[in-house]
Amino acid sequence: MGFRYGESMKKQFTAAHWGSYEATRQDGRASLRPIEGDANPSLIGRGWLDAMQDPKTRIARPVVRKGWLERRDTQERGEDAFVEVSWDEALDLAAGEVARVGETHGNQAIFAGSYGWASAGRFHHAQSHLRRFLNTVGGFTGARDTYSHAAAEVLLPHLTGMSNRRFQDAMTSWSHIAQHTELLVAFGGVSGRTAQVSASGTSTHEVETWFSQAVANGMAVVNVSPQASDVMAPTAEWLALRPNTDTALMLGLAHAIHANGQHDQDFLDRHTSGWQTFVDYLTGVTDGIAKSPEWAARICDVDATEIRSLADRMVRQRTKITLTWGVQRADHGEQPIWMGLTLAAMLGEIGQPGTGFGFGYGSVTPVGRPTRDIRWPSLPQGNNPVDEIIPVARIADMLLRPGEEYTYNGATHRFPDARLVWWAGGNPFHHHQDLFRLEQAWKRPETVIVNEHSWTATARRADIVFPVTSSLERADIMANRRDPMLLFMEPVIEPYGDARTDYAVFTGLAERLGTEAAFTEGRDAEAWLRELWGKSRLTASDAGMDLPDFDTFRAAGMFVCPDMDAEITQFGDFVDHPEANPLATESGGITIANQKIAAFRLPDCPGHPSWIEPAEWLGAADDDQLHLVSGQPGPRLHGQLDPGPVSRKTKIQDREPCTLHPATAARNGIAEGDIVLIENHRGACLAGAVLSDGIREDCIALATGAWFDPQVTDGRRLDVHGNPNVLTIDRGCSGLSQGTMAHTALVRISRWTGPLPPISVFEPPAVVPRQTVAGSNY
């Protein structure tokens, strides 16, 4: 449909999570350029085409792991060769496993672990296809919440009556910040590096533009982070606190404001509940410990005088308090969110343009975008007959501890006994913690099936691998609910090898299991695109706009929705008229102390914001330990496109770069460009040293996303490429949300002096044709 390979077209577009592009072909070769009007195009996109045409990392044909095919082995995942099979045989094997597990153990034993970020298109969304298919054959156990912000997803409904999505969609607009904010106190910074992406695609990147405009208009910025680079403004003040102590710092600020009588009692009385319970904790009535600036200084390593000065500035200036998503991905991650909202309530400026509390500015592109919110339709997933779930970051616990109890959002659950794991459109060996533990857990299920276009660590640890197309190889529609532009995504390159779309894979499986009619509803891929566009036209009509018909849209390639500008003030209606616009909380207001959470009696998440020591932190570290800061990378999205030229160009001797303070490097005999060993009792990895005075001396920064490459080196097994998740803790941040605590980890470093092993993950695993396997029973 639409574009034919080799044809010349005037305008052809495609999109990804990191941006939208115009595609052209010259002499048979495709190229991409950011769409016109994107002032800050993503660095990530420069490596997209090359990564998707790399024959060493793309998967060409269906394969089955040799040991599983011969004897249903589960222990050699990640170390075994694969056998090429036909599409029919691969589909027959997978369909047989779905039927066997469902009939023998029940469909709750099928874990559909697919996680997002696979495609910016509305139709070719791997997770939706997987869930839709499994729902036609009896359902599955799924995952709840996200690695990005699980603590917020569970906590914010209790505090604000809004889901995390709704809360962030209603965030005060950047235009208000640029015009009205005098002081931005940014916990975790506001980074253009993380603002490159959006879960449903993005047309342009304007966070840096808005931020620059705000600074030009006089906004002062305080970057509260262990790294100076976490904020875009070169003139920003840097408050380099110890990692994971944001809550203690906020408590010290709150104590100073309260002690001086500068808190807005009228606002607290009218718009919040639980203030007295919290202030008793703040002043030490409850536990005998006043959370004064001096108390906070000992914890967060920021001078008490600085804390008092910042508190005074926050009272005297129009102040916006923001948290990045990363701040809550830590032990007790609920607490900084809760305390940040409480601190903003004390200032009494919530509900006013440019002030109050924000969560996620700069974490992705759309947060704060001054546009209307239009909920475009997506592929229906159907109804899941299985009601079992696990919190998203508890995969290894589920596999290692079937039947054991855990708490989640006030209820007690049991981990299911997962016999079949199916992953489509994701890579847990990128985003999960303690990867060596996950490797052991990964050997427990009877079968692992993966849909993937590239040889990720997860694909290498599968029993059945279906090669699927990338977004560049199929037609789709980009429609982000917070973006004024709709794009028809034409295929830019031919499907690699024998790759098929996820929809084609699941259609073939549904046919074998007798549910094709329910899965496809009689539609092929183009018919589904027409169906979704037809529903989009109805959605647009309800929003007061007219979309063209499907063929007109496809021919144009782009439609810019009119009248999409819309400025938002978070909590504006509630603050102006709280009685008429109560929040959907237990009190109708912002709950500074929450009775429901208190009734859960969780020792790691009490009923009001509190300082609780993390499992690992610099306040209880040995002299030679450093705090690991594992933020998002600049040249790729998570682990996506790591084999591409942009990501690989940043490597040091083929290893992921890590950032150290020069004084820290000198103490450890490390020079710029050296390879270092980073280790703790969970694991170890190699990385290349980069020196900077923009990081605390007791920290080391290693971005996520280097493809997991464990090898036995110098007598020990370690990741030779630089994946920080061999070092992070795999435990829930609290009994409330069970979110990830990836940013809570201590490590030691040393200069690597042994032989430097070659990187193996950018080479394909052993794949042997079926007919050449000798001595087998298949």
Short mmCIF file of C-alpha atoms in Angstrom, two decimals, residues 251-609:
data_model
loop_
_atom_site.label_atom_id
_atom_site.label_comp_id
_atom_site.label_asym_id
_atom_site.label_seq_id
_atom_site.Cartn_x
_atom_site.Cartn_y
_atom_site.Cartn_z
CA LEU A 251 12.02 18.20 54.82
CA GLY A 252 14.81 20.59 55.82
CA LEU A 253 13.37 23.23 53.49
CA ALA A 254 9.88 22.63 54.88
CA HIS A 255 11.13 22.90 58.47
CA ALA A 256 12.81 26.24 57.74
CA ILE A 257 9.67 27.61 56.09
CA HIS A 258 7.45 26.43 58.94
CA ALA A 259 9.79 27.63 61.69
CA ASN A 260 9.75 31.13 60.19
CA GLY A 261 5.96 31.10 59.91
CA GLN A 262 6.23 31.48 56.14
CA HIS A 263 3.94 28.60 55.17
CA ASP A 264 0.52 29.42 53.74
CA GLN A 265 -1.81 28.15 56.43
CA ASP A 266 -4.94 29.32 54.61
CA PHE A 267 -4.04 27.24 51.56
CA LEU A 268 -3.24 24.21 53.70
CA ASP A 269 -6.54 24.49 55.59
CA ARG A 270 -8.67 24.93 52.49
CA HIS A 271 -7.00 22.61 49.98
CA THR A 272 -5.25 19.84 51.89
CA SER A 273 -5.83 17.28 54.59
CA GLY A 274 -3.48 15.76 57.14
CA TRP A 275 -1.37 18.86 57.72
CA GLN A 276 -1.24 18.52 61.50
CA THR A 277 -0.16 14.89 61.31
CA PHE A 278 2.67 15.87 59.02
CA VAL A 279 3.76 18.94 60.96
CA ASP A 280 4.01 16.82 64.12
CA TYR A 281 6.46 14.62 62.23
CA LEU A 282 8.27 17.61 60.74
CA THR A 283 8.85 19.31 64.09
CA GLY A 284 9.71 16.12 65.98
CA VAL A 285 6.57 15.82 68.09
CA THR A 286 6.03 12.31 66.71
CA ASP A 287 9.54 10.88 66.93
CA GLY A 288 11.62 13.42 68.84
CA ILE A 289 13.61 14.44 65.73
CA ALA A 290 13.10 17.91 64.30
CA LYS A 291 13.70 17.80 60.55
CA SER A 292 15.66 21.03 60.65
CA PRO A 293 18.11 22.23 58.02
CA GLU A 294 20.94 21.04 60.27
CA TRP A 295 19.37 17.58 60.45
CA ALA A 296 18.91 17.54 56.67
CA ALA A 297 22.46 18.78 56.05
CA ARG A 298 23.96 15.74 57.76
CA ILE A 299 21.93 13.45 55.51
CA CYS A 300 22.07 15.14 52.11
CA ASP A 301 25.52 16.75 52.40
CA VAL A 302 24.23 20.23 51.61
CA ASP A 303 25.17 23.01 54.02
CA ALA A 304 22.38 24.07 56.37
CA THR A 305 22.97 27.72 55.44
CA GLU A 306 22.31 26.86 51.78
CA ILE A 307 19.12 25.05 52.76
CA ARG A 308 17.85 28.04 54.74
CA SER A 309 18.76 30.42 51.93
CA LEU A 310 16.93 28.33 49.34
CA ALA A 311 13.88 28.05 51.59
CA ASP A 312 13.76 31.83 51.92
CA ARG A 313 14.07 32.30 48.15
CA MET A 314 11.27 29.79 47.53
CA VAL A 315 8.96 31.81 49.77
CA ARG A 316 9.87 35.17 48.26
CA GLN A 317 9.81 34.17 44.57
CA ARG A 318 7.22 32.58 42.34
CA THR A 319 8.53 29.03 42.64
CA LYS A 320 8.00 25.84 40.69
CA ILE A 321 9.14 22.59 42.31
CA THR A 322 9.74 19.77 39.84
CA LEU A 323 10.80 16.13 40.02
CA THR A 324 12.04 14.00 37.18
CA TRP A 325 10.81 10.45 36.82
CA GLY A 326 14.25 9.19 37.81
CA VAL A 327 14.06 10.60 41.34
CA GLN A 328 11.30 8.13 42.28
CA ARG A 329 13.09 5.12 40.77
CA ALA A 330 14.85 4.56 44.08
CA ASP A 331 14.30 2.92 47.44
CA HIS A 332 11.18 4.48 49.03
CA GLY A 333 10.56 6.25 45.74
CA GLU A 334 7.11 7.41 46.80
CA GLN A 335 8.55 9.76 49.41
CA PRO A 336 10.17 12.47 47.23
CA ILE A 337 6.99 12.77 45.16
CA TRP A 338 4.86 13.08 48.28
CA MET A 339 7.24 15.51 49.95
CA GLY A 340 7.63 17.63 46.81
CA LEU A 341 3.86 18.04 46.58
CA THR A 342 3.68 18.84 50.30
CA LEU A 343 6.42 21.46 50.03
CA ALA A 344 4.62 23.11 47.12
CA ALA A 345 1.40 23.12 49.16
CA MET A 346 3.20 24.86 52.01
CA LEU A 347 4.19 27.66 49.63
CA GLY A 348 0.52 28.09 48.72
CA GLU A 349 1.16 28.59 45.00
CA ILE A 350 -0.37 25.38 43.64
CA GLY A 351 -3.05 26.22 41.08
CA GLN A 352 -1.35 29.39 39.86
CA PRO A 353 0.31 29.78 36.44
CA GLY A 354 3.98 28.81 36.50
CA THR A 355 4.20 27.75 40.14
CA GLY A 356 3.30 24.76 42.31
CA PHE A 357 4.47 21.19 41.76
CA GLY A 358 5.50 19.32 38.62
CA PHE A 359 6.44 15.74 37.83
CA GLY A 360 8.12 14.64 34.61
CA TYR A 361 9.16 17.93 32.98
CA GLY A 362 11.94 16.95 30.61
CA SER A 363 11.47 13.24 31.26
CA VAL A 364 9.58 13.01 27.95
CA THR A 365 8.60 15.58 25.35
CA PRO A 366 4.83 16.03 25.95
CA VAL A 367 4.84 16.88 29.69
CA GLY A 368 3.93 20.55 29.87
CA ARG A 369 3.26 20.85 26.13
CA PRO A 370 0.59 23.58 25.76
CA THR A 371 -1.78 21.57 23.59
CA ARG A 372 -5.17 19.97 23.87
CA ASP A 373 -5.41 16.34 24.96
CA ILE A 374 -7.18 14.23 22.31
CA ARG A 375 -7.51 10.52 23.05
CA TRP A 376 -6.93 8.93 19.65
CA PRO A 377 -8.17 5.35 19.24
CA SER A 378 -5.85 2.35 19.41
CA LEU A 379 -6.14 -1.35 18.68
CA PRO A 380 -8.67 -2.97 21.07
CA GLN A 381 -7.03 -5.64 23.21
CA GLY A 382 -10.21 -7.40 24.28
CA ASN A 383 -11.02 -8.69 27.75
CA ASN A 384 -8.62 -10.78 29.77
CA PRO A 385 -10.38 -13.66 31.59
CA VAL A 386 -7.36 -13.97 33.92
CA ASP A 387 -7.32 -11.46 36.76
CA GLU A 388 -3.81 -12.17 38.06
CA ILE A 389 -1.17 -9.46 37.68
CA ILE A 390 2.28 -8.71 38.96
CA PRO A 391 3.87 -5.29 39.49
CA VAL A 392 5.94 -4.66 36.38
CA ALA A 393 9.36 -4.84 38.05
CA ARG A 394 8.74 -8.09 39.91
CA ILE A 395 9.47 -10.48 37.02
CA ALA A 396 12.37 -12.33 38.61
CA ASP A 397 10.49 -12.63 41.90
CA MET A 398 7.56 -14.20 40.05
CA LEU A 399 9.80 -16.74 38.33
CA LEU A 400 11.89 -17.56 41.40
CA ARG A 401 9.15 -17.45 44.06
CA PRO A 402 5.90 -18.85 42.61
CA GLY A 403 3.13 -18.99 45.18
CA GLU A 404 4.78 -16.57 47.62
CA GLU A 405 2.87 -13.58 48.95
CA TYR A 406 3.64 -9.93 48.34
CA THR A 407 1.83 -6.65 49.03
CA TYR A 408 0.77 -4.16 46.39
CA ASN A 409 -1.32 -1.03 46.92
CA GLY A 410 -2.81 -2.26 50.16
CA ALA A 411 -3.67 -5.79 49.04
CA THR A 412 -1.88 -9.11 49.43
CA HIS A 413 -1.20 -11.12 46.28
CA ARG A 414 0.59 -14.33 45.35
CA PHE A 415 3.06 -14.75 42.52
CA PRO A 416 1.67 -17.05 39.81
CA ASP A 417 3.57 -20.09 38.58
CA ALA A 418 4.55 -18.91 35.10
CA ARG A 419 5.33 -21.79 32.73
CA LEU A 420 5.32 -19.83 29.46
CA VAL A 421 6.86 -16.38 29.08
CA TRP A 422 6.14 -14.37 25.90
CA TRP A 423 7.91 -11.12 25.12
CA ALA A 424 7.02 -8.94 22.14
CA GLY A 425 8.37 -5.46 21.63
CA GLY A 426 10.66 -5.18 24.61
CA ASN A 427 13.87 -6.29 26.28
CA PRO A 428 13.81 -7.05 30.02
CA PHE A 429 17.54 -7.69 29.87
CA HIS A 430 17.82 -3.96 29.37
CA HIS A 431 15.36 -2.46 31.83
CA HIS A 432 15.25 -4.98 34.66
CA GLN A 433 17.59 -4.89 37.66
CA ASP A 434 20.23 -7.39 38.85
CA LEU A 435 20.55 -9.07 35.47
CA PHE A 436 22.55 -12.03 36.74
CA ARG A 437 19.62 -12.81 39.06
CA LEU A 438 17.22 -12.40 36.14
CA GLU A 439 19.35 -14.85 34.13
CA GLN A 440 18.84 -17.49 36.80
CA ALA A 441 15.12 -16.75 37.00
CA TRP A 442 14.88 -16.93 33.21
CA LYS A 443 15.76 -20.62 33.34
CA ARG A 444 12.64 -21.49 35.35
CA PRO A 445 9.80 -21.28 32.78
CA GLU A 446 9.27 -24.24 30.48
CA THR A 447 9.14 -22.09 27.34
CA VAL A 448 10.17 -18.57 26.36
CA ILE A 449 8.88 -17.07 23.11
CA VAL A 450 10.12 -13.74 21.76
CA ASN A 451 9.01 -11.54 18.84
CA GLU A 452 11.98 -9.36 17.94
CA HIS A 453 13.69 -7.71 14.98
CA SER A 454 17.19 -7.73 16.49
CA TRP A 455 19.39 -10.07 18.49
CA THR A 456 18.85 -8.47 21.88
CA ALA A 457 19.82 -10.26 25.06
CA THR A 458 16.19 -11.35 25.46
CA ALA A 459 16.01 -12.82 21.96
CA ARG A 460 19.26 -14.70 22.63
CA ARG A 461 17.61 -16.25 25.70
CA ALA A 462 14.42 -17.39 23.95
CA ASP A 463 13.36 -20.87 22.89
CA ILE A 464 11.31 -19.72 19.89
CA VAL A 465 12.18 -16.48 18.09
CA PHE A 466 9.85 -14.87 15.56
CA PRO A 467 11.65 -12.30 13.35
CA VAL A 468 9.42 -9.24 13.09
CA THR A 469 9.58 -6.03 11.12
CA SER A 470 10.74 -2.71 12.46
CA SER A 471 8.70 0.49 12.20
CA LEU A 472 10.69 1.41 9.09
CA GLU A 473 9.34 -1.63 7.26
CA ARG A 474 5.57 -1.25 7.58
CA ALA A 475 2.77 1.27 7.27
CA ASP A 476 1.19 2.81 10.36
CA ILE A 477 -0.28 5.99 11.85
CA MET A 478 1.40 8.23 14.43
CA ALA A 479 -1.14 9.94 16.64
CA ASN A 480 -0.02 11.24 20.02
CA ARG A 481 -2.78 12.60 22.21
CA ARG A 482 -0.59 15.61 23.12
CA ASP A 483 0.76 16.36 19.64
CA PRO A 484 -0.89 18.53 16.96
CA MET A 485 0.51 16.48 14.08
CA LEU A 486 -0.82 13.20 12.67
CA LEU A 487 1.51 11.28 10.35
CA PHE A 488 0.97 8.43 7.96
CA MET A 489 4.05 6.25 8.43
CA GLU A 490 5.03 4.78 5.07
CA PRO A 491 7.45 1.84 4.89
CA VAL A 492 10.92 3.20 4.20
CA ILE A 493 12.90 0.00 3.65
CA GLU A 494 11.99 -3.54 2.70
CA PRO A 495 11.33 -6.06 5.48
CA TYR A 496 14.57 -7.67 6.54
CA GLY A 497 14.96 -11.30 5.52
CA ASP A 498 11.76 -13.25 6.13
CA ALA A 499 10.50 -10.91 8.85
CA ARG A 500 6.75 -10.51 9.28
CA THR A 501 4.70 -8.01 11.22
CA ASP A 502 3.58 -8.93 14.73
CA TYR A 503 0.04 -8.83 13.40
CA ALA A 504 0.88 -11.47 10.79
CA VAL A 505 2.57 -13.63 13.44
CA PHE A 506 -0.41 -13.59 15.77
CA THR A 507 -2.85 -14.04 12.91
CA GLY A 508 -1.01 -17.25 12.01
CA LEU A 509 -1.16 -18.41 15.62
CA ALA A 510 -4.83 -17.53 15.99
CA GLU A 511 -5.58 -19.50 12.83
CA ARG A 512 -3.94 -22.57 14.36
CA LEU A 513 -5.84 -22.20 17.63
CA GLY A 514 -9.23 -21.55 16.03
CA THR A 515 -9.55 -17.88 17.04
CA GLU A 516 -8.59 -16.11 13.81
CA ALA A 517 -12.04 -14.55 13.40
CA ALA A 518 -11.95 -13.10 16.90
CA PHE A 519 -8.40 -11.84 16.51
CA THR A 520 -8.58 -10.28 13.04
CA GLU A 521 -12.32 -9.46 12.86
CA GLY A 522 -11.87 -10.18 9.16
CA ARG A 523 -9.39 -7.33 8.63
CA ASP A 524 -5.90 -7.29 7.22
CA ALA A 525 -3.40 -4.62 8.30
CA GLU A 526 -4.62 -1.99 5.85
CA ALA A 527 -8.22 -2.57 6.84
CA TRP A 528 -7.26 -2.03 10.48
CA LEU A 529 -5.50 1.22 9.59
CA ARG A 530 -8.67 2.35 7.81
CA GLU A 531 -10.74 1.31 10.83
CA LEU A 532 -8.53 3.23 13.25
CA TRP A 533 -8.55 6.28 11.00
CA GLY A 534 -12.33 6.12 10.77
CA LYS A 535 -12.54 6.13 14.56
CA SER A 536 -10.01 8.95 14.67
CA ARG A 537 -12.28 11.03 12.42
CA LEU A 538 -15.12 10.54 14.92
CA THR A 539 -12.82 11.47 17.81
CA ALA A 540 -11.72 14.57 15.93
CA SER A 541 -15.31 15.52 15.16
CA ASP A 542 -16.13 15.36 18.86
CA ALA A 543 -13.18 17.69 19.44
CA GLY A 544 -14.49 20.16 16.83
CA MET A 545 -12.24 19.38 13.88
CA ASP A 546 -12.56 17.57 10.55
CA LEU A 547 -10.00 14.99 9.43
CA PRO A 548 -9.69 14.06 5.75
CA ASP A 549 -10.66 10.63 4.53
CA PHE A 550 -8.06 7.86 4.77
CA ASP A 551 -6.84 7.96 1.19
CA THR A 552 -6.41 11.73 1.26
CA PHE A 553 -4.49 11.50 4.53
CA ARG A 554 -2.25 8.73 3.21
CA ALA A 555 -1.50 10.68 0.04
CA ALA A 556 -0.61 13.83 1.99
CA GLY A 557 1.29 11.93 4.67
CA MET A 558 0.63 14.58 7.29
CA PHE A 559 -2.26 16.38 8.91
CA VAL A 560 -1.76 19.24 11.36
CA CYS A 561 -4.72 19.54 13.69
CA PRO A 562 -6.04 23.10 13.93
CA ASP A 563 -6.70 24.99 17.15
CA MET A 564 -4.65 22.64 19.33
CA ASP A 565 -3.12 25.32 21.55
CA ALA A 566 -4.33 25.02 25.12
CA GLU A 567 -2.66 26.39 28.23
CA ILE A 568 -3.12 24.40 31.42
CA THR A 569 -2.66 25.29 35.07
CA GLN A 570 -2.38 22.19 37.23
CA PHE A 571 -5.09 22.18 39.97
CA GLY A 572 -6.36 25.55 38.72
CA ASP A 573 -10.10 24.78 38.92
CA PHE A 574 -9.73 22.95 42.23
CA VAL A 575 -7.81 25.82 43.85
CA ASP A 576 -10.22 28.47 42.57
CA HIS A 577 -13.35 26.58 43.64
CA PRO A 578 -12.48 23.56 45.82
CA GLU A 579 -16.05 22.90 46.91
CA ALA A 580 -17.29 22.76 43.31
CA ASN A 581 -14.24 20.86 42.02
CA PRO A 582 -13.15 18.47 44.76
CA LEU A 583 -10.37 15.99 44.08
CA ALA A 584 -11.24 12.30 44.03
CA THR A 585 -9.32 11.67 47.26
CA GLU A 586 -10.44 10.55 50.70
CA SER A 587 -10.78 14.20 51.78
CA GLY A 588 -11.55 15.93 48.50
CA GLY A 589 -8.22 17.75 48.74
CA ILE A 590 -4.52 17.03 48.44
CA THR A 591 -3.72 14.47 51.11
CA ILE A 592 -0.54 15.51 52.91
CA ALA A 593 -1.26 12.70 55.35
CA ASN A 594 -3.30 9.87 53.87
CA GLN A 595 -5.43 7.75 56.19
CA LYS A 596 -5.83 4.90 53.72
CA ILE A 597 -2.09 4.47 53.20
CA ALA A 598 -1.55 4.75 56.95
CA ALA A 599 -4.07 1.92 57.45
CA PHE A 600 -1.94 -0.35 55.25
CA ARG A 601 0.65 -0.26 58.08
CA LEU A 602 3.60 -0.58 55.73
CA PRO A 603 6.93 -0.03 57.49
CA ASP A 604 8.50 1.25 54.27
CA CYS A 605 5.67 3.64 53.31
CA PRO A 606 3.92 5.34 56.26
CA GLY A 607 0.87 7.56 55.96
CA HIS A 608 2.73 10.84 55.39
CA PRO A 609 5.96 11.86 53.61
#
